[in-house]
Amino acid sequence: MAQMTLLQAINDALKTEMRRDNRVVVFGEDVGVNEGVFRATEGLTKEFGEERAFSTPLTETGIVGAAIGMAVYGLKPVPEIQFADYIYPAFDQVVSELAKFRYRSGGEYSCPVVIRTPYGGGIRGGLYHSQSPEAYFTHTPGLKVVIPSTPEDAKGLLASAIRGEDPVIFLEPKKIYRSVKGEVPEGEFTVPIGPARVVQEGSDLSIFCYGAMVEPCRLAAEKALEKEGIRCEIIDLRTLYPVDEEAILASVRKTGRALIVYEAPKTSGYGAEIAALIAERAVEYLEAPIKRIGGFDTPFPYTLEKIYVPDAIRIFLGIKDVMAFE
């Protein structure tokens, strides 16, 4: 297997799927000749031509609207929104049109659009380049929401999203675009949308996380074992909708304690959904209150980014807090 960064794995998935299926088209701001703001679309225009990999004007509403039309007429569009923060002008197209096409047409039309977009903090992008909008989309029936944390999953999950027949919001944690490297199968390769991944098994506490939060959770768990003898189980959710409910419940039933980590603002963040799921279906197994560690309830702060985004120290203290309850 080849060693790739998460960004290279995404590029590899796009090329592999475009070679496999000539209906796959990729477009967005600077996606063509300039090969994307992060170079995720490097080499696509050169190999597949400007009819299948091209740049668009600065119009997120137009990008998503065009993708919907292409999908209805039989193409497999993979539009890129340059930063997740820019998706809000297209919000109505996504939640009112894209998400509902199958339902409003009584199943006559599907709308297989995969919207790729980098999200989250960690690169000093400031207020308008660092937001985590996953909760908006998991609240919209009709959309699948996927977030990889490893190069292997990035390639496999993106390929599955492209091969599906319904819309997917594919959020890419840009903080780890180049900092994470791993083995990735060459050629055609898929990872099913839905199942979570057990990063490590443990018996004392369950940590639920996704995207760029997986690595600080792993480091915090390592410290908890070394300093306190606490054995944490870490679950990378990978797919936020549909989420792997059974994997979450099985882990909580085993450990009796739950910590949920995400970098979006804490209030009404995605972690609340996981907490509610555990409370509804596994409360009798809990030995301590469920704890959430998220970003703070402020606009994303440029100068205080390292404080805002949960790190291994905050997560380690969260682990100790949950374990201290008797």
Tab-separated table of C-alpha atoms in Angstrom:
chain	number	residue	atom	x	y	z
A	1	MET	CA	0.000	0.000	0.000
A	2	ALA	CA	1.081	3.557	-0.623
A	3	GLN	CA	1.861	6.100	2.117
A	4	MET	CA	-0.353	9.170	1.704
A	5	THR	CA	-1.420	12.254	3.582
A	6	LEU	CA	-5.134	12.767	4.089
A	7	LEU	CA	-5.077	15.356	1.297
A	8	GLN	CA	-3.313	12.998	-1.117
A	9	ALA	CA	-5.835	10.279	-0.291
A	10	ILE	CA	-8.717	12.589	-1.206
A	11	ASN	CA	-7.011	13.452	-4.484
A	12	ASP	CA	-6.448	9.748	-5.138
A	13	ALA	CA	-10.113	8.981	-4.469
A	14	LEU	CA	-11.229	11.660	-6.937
A	15	LYS	CA	-8.898	10.400	-9.652
A	16	THR	CA	-9.832	6.756	-9.079
A	17	GLU	CA	-13.553	7.443	-9.205
A	18	MET	CA	-13.244	9.703	-12.259
A	19	ARG	CA	-11.354	6.941	-14.073
A	20	ARG	CA	-13.950	4.383	-13.031
A	21	ASP	CA	-17.037	6.407	-13.931
A	22	ASN	CA	-17.038	9.090	-16.643
A	23	ARG	CA	-20.165	10.633	-15.114
A	24	VAL	CA	-18.114	11.994	-12.178
A	25	VAL	CA	-17.410	15.725	-12.550
A	26	VAL	CA	-15.470	17.963	-10.150
A	27	PHE	CA	-15.790	21.735	-9.953
A	28	GLY	CA	-15.631	24.743	-7.646
A	29	GLU	CA	-13.716	27.951	-7.061
A	30	ASP	CA	-10.088	27.543	-8.282
A	31	VAL	CA	-10.601	23.796	-8.663
A	32	GLY	CA	-9.485	23.643	-12.302
A	33	VAL	CA	-6.157	25.054	-13.519
A	34	ASN	CA	-5.238	26.305	-10.023
A	35	GLU	CA	-5.970	22.803	-8.598
A	36	GLY	CA	-7.815	23.957	-5.473
A	37	VAL	CA	-6.906	26.214	-2.571
A	38	PHE	CA	-5.390	23.216	-0.737
A	39	ARG	CA	-4.465	21.317	-3.962
A	40	ALA	CA	-7.042	18.582	-3.385
A	41	THR	CA	-7.843	18.633	-7.107
A	42	GLU	CA	-4.250	18.589	-8.301
A	43	GLY	CA	-3.871	17.024	-11.754
A	44	LEU	CA	-7.593	16.522	-12.419
A	45	THR	CA	-7.976	19.040	-15.240
A	46	LYS	CA	-4.751	17.827	-16.856
A	47	GLU	CA	-5.947	14.202	-16.877
A	48	PHE	CA	-9.687	14.587	-17.417
A	49	GLY	CA	-9.996	17.912	-19.232
A	50	GLU	CA	-11.946	21.055	-18.497
A	51	GLU	CA	-15.287	19.387	-19.162
A	52	ARG	CA	-14.895	17.174	-16.068
A	53	ALA	CA	-12.701	19.270	-13.742
A	54	PHE	CA	-13.180	23.012	-13.921
A	55	SER	CA	-13.249	26.276	-12.003
A	56	THR	CA	-16.426	28.229	-11.343
A	57	PRO	CA	-17.234	31.845	-10.524
A	58	LEU	CA	-17.397	32.886	-6.850
A	59	THR	CA	-20.955	31.758	-6.296
A	60	GLU	CA	-21.633	28.990	-3.794
A	61	THR	CA	-25.357	29.123	-4.524
A	62	GLY	CA	-24.594	28.664	-8.213
A	63	ILE	CA	-22.153	25.812	-7.550
A	64	VAL	CA	-24.661	23.783	-5.527
A	65	GLY	CA	-27.566	24.715	-7.793
A	66	ALA	CA	-25.649	23.590	-10.879
A	67	ALA	CA	-24.659	20.370	-9.122
A	68	ILE	CA	-28.317	19.602	-8.406
A	69	GLY	CA	-29.212	20.082	-12.076
A	70	MET	CA	-26.309	17.900	-13.228
A	71	ALA	CA	-27.273	15.121	-10.834
A	72	VAL	CA	-30.899	15.106	-11.881
A	73	TYR	CA	-29.770	14.728	-15.503
A	74	GLY	CA	-27.527	11.755	-14.741
A	75	LEU	CA	-24.078	13.079	-13.786
A	76	LYS	CA	-22.259	12.452	-10.495
A	77	PRO	CA	-21.188	15.951	-9.394
A	78	VAL	CA	-18.541	16.429	-6.699
A	79	PRO	CA	-18.507	20.198	-6.097
A	80	GLU	CA	-15.938	21.741	-3.767
A	81	ILE	CA	-16.841	24.589	-1.426
A	82	GLN	CA	-13.476	26.215	-0.778
A	83	PHE	CA	-14.036	26.570	2.990
A	84	ALA	CA	-17.031	25.232	4.942
A	85	ASP	CA	-17.604	28.785	6.178
A	86	TYR	CA	-18.538	29.719	2.587
A	87	ILE	CA	-21.339	27.163	2.355
A	88	TYR	CA	-23.890	29.394	4.059
A	89	PRO	CA	-24.846	31.367	0.903
A	90	ALA	CA	-25.774	27.953	-0.570
A	91	PHE	CA	-27.560	26.794	2.567
A	92	ASP	CA	-31.023	27.087	1.045
A	93	GLN	CA	-29.968	25.112	-2.024
A	94	VAL	CA	-28.563	22.383	0.242
A	95	VAL	CA	-31.327	22.000	2.828
A	96	SER	CA	-34.386	23.023	0.789
A	97	GLU	CA	-33.524	21.542	-2.620
A	98	LEU	CA	-30.647	19.047	-2.570
A	99	ALA	CA	-31.721	17.237	0.603
A	100	LYS	CA	-35.361	16.957	-0.421
A	101	PHE	CA	-35.221	16.019	-4.093
A	102	ARG	CA	-35.888	12.314	-3.598
A	103	TYR	CA	-38.782	13.018	-1.227
A	104	ARG	CA	-40.433	15.789	-3.217
A	105	SER	CA	-40.334	13.706	-6.400
A	106	GLY	CA	-41.824	10.659	-4.683
A	107	GLY	CA	-38.644	8.718	-5.321
A	108	GLU	CA	-38.695	9.424	-9.071
A	109	TYR	CA	-35.404	11.358	-8.916
A	110	SER	CA	-32.330	10.913	-6.761
A	111	CYS	CA	-29.751	13.637	-6.375
A	112	PRO	CA	-26.270	12.074	-5.996
A	113	VAL	CA	-24.234	15.187	-5.206
A	114	VAL	CA	-21.167	14.955	-2.940
A	115	ILE	CA	-20.241	18.358	-1.532
A	116	ARG	CA	-16.618	18.334	-0.384
A	117	THR	CA	-15.482	21.106	1.906
A	118	PRO	CA	-12.583	21.699	4.346
A	119	TYR	CA	-13.792	22.590	7.839
A	120	GLY	CA	-12.592	23.326	11.370
A	121	GLY	CA	-9.727	25.217	12.979
A	122	GLY	CA	-6.060	24.581	13.445
A	123	ILE	CA	-4.490	26.496	10.562
A	124	ARG	CA	-4.898	30.055	11.883
A	125	GLY	CA	-7.591	30.729	9.319
A	126	GLY	CA	-9.452	33.170	11.538
A	127	LEU	CA	-13.133	33.849	11.855
A	128	TYR	CA	-14.321	33.000	8.340
A	129	HIS	CA	-12.100	29.985	7.628
A	130	SER	CA	-12.398	27.837	10.744
A	131	GLN	CA	-16.015	27.010	11.491
A	132	SER	CA	-17.477	23.549	12.109
A	133	PRO	CA	-21.001	23.444	10.622
A	134	GLU	CA	-21.769	19.716	10.924
A	135	ALA	CA	-24.748	20.125	13.267
A	136	TYR	CA	-26.649	22.215	10.689
A	137	PHE	CA	-26.516	19.366	8.203
A	138	THR	CA	-27.120	16.425	10.533
A	139	HIS	CA	-30.341	18.237	11.454
A	140	THR	CA	-31.518	18.042	7.821
A	141	PRO	CA	-33.165	14.739	6.797
A	142	GLY	CA	-32.062	13.649	3.344
A	143	LEU	CA	-28.370	14.383	3.801
A	144	LYS	CA	-25.577	12.046	4.816
A	145	VAL	CA	-22.747	13.691	6.748
A	146	VAL	CA	-19.281	12.138	6.678
A	147	ILE	CA	-15.992	13.197	8.334
A	148	PRO	CA	-12.802	11.128	7.909
A	149	SER	CA	-9.826	11.243	10.264
A	150	THR	CA	-7.318	8.988	8.480
A	151	PRO	CA	-6.012	8.880	4.892
A	152	GLU	CA	-7.406	5.375	4.415
A	153	ASP	CA	-10.870	6.428	5.520
A	154	ALA	CA	-10.673	9.645	3.501
A	155	LYS	CA	-10.196	7.684	0.293
A	156	GLY	CA	-12.623	4.885	1.110
A	157	LEU	CA	-15.441	7.024	2.465
A	158	LEU	CA	-15.204	9.557	-0.373
A	159	ALA	CA	-15.370	6.752	-2.940
A	160	SER	CA	-18.460	5.333	-1.223
A	161	ALA	CA	-20.052	8.779	-1.150
A	162	ILE	CA	-19.466	9.245	-4.890
A	163	ARG	CA	-20.864	5.803	-5.697
A	164	GLY	CA	-24.041	6.421	-3.686
A	165	GLU	CA	-27.313	7.749	-5.056
A	166	ASP	CA	-28.089	10.364	-2.403
A	167	PRO	CA	-26.479	13.648	-1.353
A	168	VAL	CA	-23.500	13.637	0.995
A	169	ILE	CA	-21.845	16.482	2.883
A	170	PHE	CA	-18.194	15.394	3.029
A	171	LEU	CA	-16.394	17.506	5.628
A	172	GLU	CA	-12.598	17.383	5.502
A	173	PRO	CA	-10.616	18.333	8.662
A	174	LYS	CA	-8.101	20.655	7.064
A	175	LYS	CA	-5.932	20.816	10.198
A	176	ILE	CA	-4.775	17.270	9.436
A	177	TYR	CA	-4.721	17.534	5.626
A	178	ARG	CA	-0.928	17.219	5.596
A	179	SER	CA	-0.021	16.354	9.196
A	180	VAL	CA	-1.527	12.860	9.170
A	181	LYS	CA	0.014	10.176	7.004
A	182	GLY	CA	-0.836	6.505	6.623
A	183	GLU	CA	-1.157	3.508	4.366
A	184	VAL	CA	-3.867	3.720	1.709
A	185	PRO	CA	-4.923	0.881	-0.610
A	186	GLU	CA	-4.131	1.581	-4.244
A	187	GLY	CA	-6.768	1.451	-6.960
A	188	GLU	CA	-10.475	1.093	-6.313
A	189	PHE	CA	-11.240	1.036	-2.587
A	190	THR	CA	-14.275	1.848	-0.477
A	191	VAL	CA	-15.158	2.174	3.197
A	192	PRO	CA	-18.889	1.832	3.935
A	193	ILE	CA	-20.747	4.917	5.118
A	194	GLY	CA	-22.245	4.267	8.546
A	195	PRO	CA	-20.019	2.043	10.705
A	196	ALA	CA	-17.842	3.745	13.323
A	197	ARG	CA	-14.188	2.805	13.876
A	198	VAL	CA	-12.765	1.602	17.184
A	199	VAL	CA	-9.482	3.500	17.475
A	200	GLN	CA	-8.544	1.651	20.649
A	201	GLU	CA	-10.393	-0.569	23.068
A	202	GLY	CA	-10.736	0.238	26.782
A	203	SER	CA	-12.774	-0.687	29.835
A	204	ASP	CA	-13.119	2.447	32.012
A	205	LEU	CA	-14.431	5.273	29.808
A	206	SER	CA	-15.752	5.750	26.250
A	207	ILE	CA	-14.555	8.730	24.208
A	208	PHE	CA	-16.604	9.605	21.111
A	209	CYS	CA	-14.959	11.911	18.578
A	210	TYR	CA	-14.369	12.514	14.861
A	211	GLY	CA	-12.178	14.413	12.409
A	212	ALA	CA	-9.208	16.316	13.802
A	213	MET	CA	-10.291	15.543	17.384
A	214	VAL	CA	-9.327	11.884	17.146
A	215	GLU	CA	-5.591	12.451	17.590
A	216	PRO	CA	-5.792	14.702	20.706
A	217	CYS	CA	-8.227	12.185	22.191
A	218	ARG	CA	-5.690	9.436	21.578
A	219	LEU	CA	-2.931	11.471	23.217
A	220	ALA	CA	-5.146	12.278	26.202
A	221	ALA	CA	-6.076	8.609	26.592
A	222	GLU	CA	-2.393	7.695	26.479
A	223	LYS	CA	-1.684	10.153	29.290
A	224	ALA	CA	-4.686	8.926	31.299
A	225	LEU	CA	-3.350	5.392	31.162
A	226	GLU	CA	0.179	6.455	32.045
A	227	LYS	CA	-0.689	8.872	34.870
A	228	GLU	CA	-3.957	7.489	36.274
A	229	GLY	CA	-4.223	3.921	35.052
A	230	ILE	CA	-7.470	4.779	33.211
A	231	ARG	CA	-8.212	2.630	30.163
A	232	CYS	CA	-10.142	4.680	27.605
A	233	GLU	CA	-12.013	3.303	24.625
A	234	ILE	CA	-11.932	5.681	21.657
A	235	ILE	CA	-14.630	5.568	18.979
A	236	ASP	CA	-14.121	7.540	15.763
A	237	LEU	CA	-17.675	8.095	14.528
A	238	ARG	CA	-16.618	8.728	10.889
A	239	THR	CA	-20.241	9.114	9.775
A	240	LEU	CA	-22.341	11.588	11.755
A	241	TYR	CA	-25.509	10.818	9.821
A	242	PRO	CA	-26.441	8.008	9.735
A	243	VAL	CA	-24.504	7.490	12.966
A	244	ASP	CA	-23.505	4.052	14.218
A	245	GLU	CA	-25.833	3.929	17.214
A	246	GLU	CA	-25.042	0.341	18.138
A	247	ALA	CA	-21.293	1.002	18.316
A	248	ILE	CA	-21.917	3.917	20.690
A	249	LEU	CA	-24.322	2.024	22.903
A	250	ALA	CA	-22.165	-1.101	23.025
A	251	SER	CA	-19.180	0.931	24.168
A	252	VAL	CA	-21.145	2.757	26.897
A	253	ARG	CA	-22.665	-0.488	28.123
A	254	LYS	CA	-19.124	-1.809	28.522
A	255	THR	CA	-17.482	1.176	30.217
A	256	GLY	CA	-20.399	2.965	31.941
A	257	ARG	CA	-18.889	6.413	31.298
A	258	ALA	CA	-18.975	8.697	28.254
A	259	LEU	CA	-16.974	11.709	27.081
A	260	ILE	CA	-17.848	13.405	23.768
A	261	VAL	CA	-15.312	15.658	22.039
A	262	TYR	CA	-15.890	18.028	19.123
A	263	GLU	CA	-14.567	21.426	18.090
A	264	ALA	CA	-17.804	23.206	17.149
A	265	PRO	CA	-19.416	25.492	19.774
A	266	LYS	CA	-20.657	23.323	22.638
A	267	THR	CA	-24.257	24.541	22.763
A	268	SER	CA	-26.478	22.578	20.338
A	269	GLY	CA	-23.366	20.979	18.897
A	270	TYR	CA	-23.345	17.460	17.500
A	271	GLY	CA	-22.204	16.088	20.866
A	272	ALA	CA	-25.646	16.885	22.276
A	273	GLU	CA	-27.155	14.333	19.892
A	274	ILE	CA	-24.771	11.622	21.068
A	275	ALA	CA	-25.464	12.494	24.706
A	276	ALA	CA	-29.212	12.294	24.095
A	277	LEU	CA	-28.858	8.932	22.369
A	278	ILE	CA	-26.959	7.515	25.347
A	279	ALA	CA	-29.440	9.007	27.814
A	280	GLU	CA	-32.404	7.543	25.925
A	281	ARG	CA	-31.091	4.036	25.381
A	282	ALA	CA	-28.298	3.298	27.842
A	283	VAL	CA	-28.893	5.472	30.903
A	284	GLU	CA	-29.137	2.421	33.167
A	285	TYR	CA	-25.521	1.583	32.353
A	286	LEU	CA	-24.116	5.004	33.255
A	287	GLU	CA	-21.943	5.363	36.349
A	288	ALA	CA	-21.314	9.103	35.874
A	289	PRO	CA	-22.904	12.057	34.042
A	290	ILE	CA	-22.105	12.299	30.330
A	291	LYS	CA	-19.550	15.029	29.635
A	292	ARG	CA	-19.091	17.116	26.478
A	293	ILE	CA	-15.916	18.982	25.546
A	294	GLY	CA	-16.368	21.332	22.613
A	295	GLY	CA	-15.377	24.738	21.359
A	296	PHE	CA	-16.633	27.752	23.291
A	297	ASP	CA	-19.901	29.557	22.581
A	298	THR	CA	-18.237	32.434	20.770
A	299	PRO	CA	-17.391	33.200	17.154
A	300	PHE	CA	-14.177	31.380	16.254
A	301	PRO	CA	-11.325	33.501	17.699
A	302	TYR	CA	-8.229	34.072	15.598
A	303	THR	CA	-5.781	34.918	18.404
A	304	LEU	CA	-7.152	32.359	20.880
A	305	GLU	CA	-7.425	29.449	18.484
A	306	LYS	CA	-5.276	27.127	20.611
A	307	ILE	CA	-7.525	27.739	23.604
A	308	TYR	CA	-10.761	27.428	21.630
A	309	VAL	CA	-10.078	24.092	19.931
A	310	PRO	CA	-10.028	21.181	22.432
A	311	ASP	CA	-6.536	19.799	22.941
A	312	ALA	CA	-5.105	16.773	24.742
A	313	ILE	CA	-4.810	18.654	28.050
A	314	ARG	CA	-8.487	19.681	28.135
A	315	ILE	CA	-9.515	16.190	27.139
A	316	PHE	CA	-7.271	14.617	29.794
A	317	LEU	CA	-8.850	16.844	32.461
A	318	GLY	CA	-12.275	15.838	31.105
A	319	ILE	CA	-11.367	12.172	31.478
A	320	LYS	CA	-10.327	12.755	35.105
A	321	ASP	CA	-13.542	14.684	35.767
A	322	VAL	CA	-15.772	11.878	34.495
A	323	MET	CA	-13.778	9.235	36.361
A	324	ALA	CA	-13.909	11.229	39.624
A	325	PHE	CA	-17.710	10.931	39.867
A	326	GLU	CA	-18.855	8.292	42.356
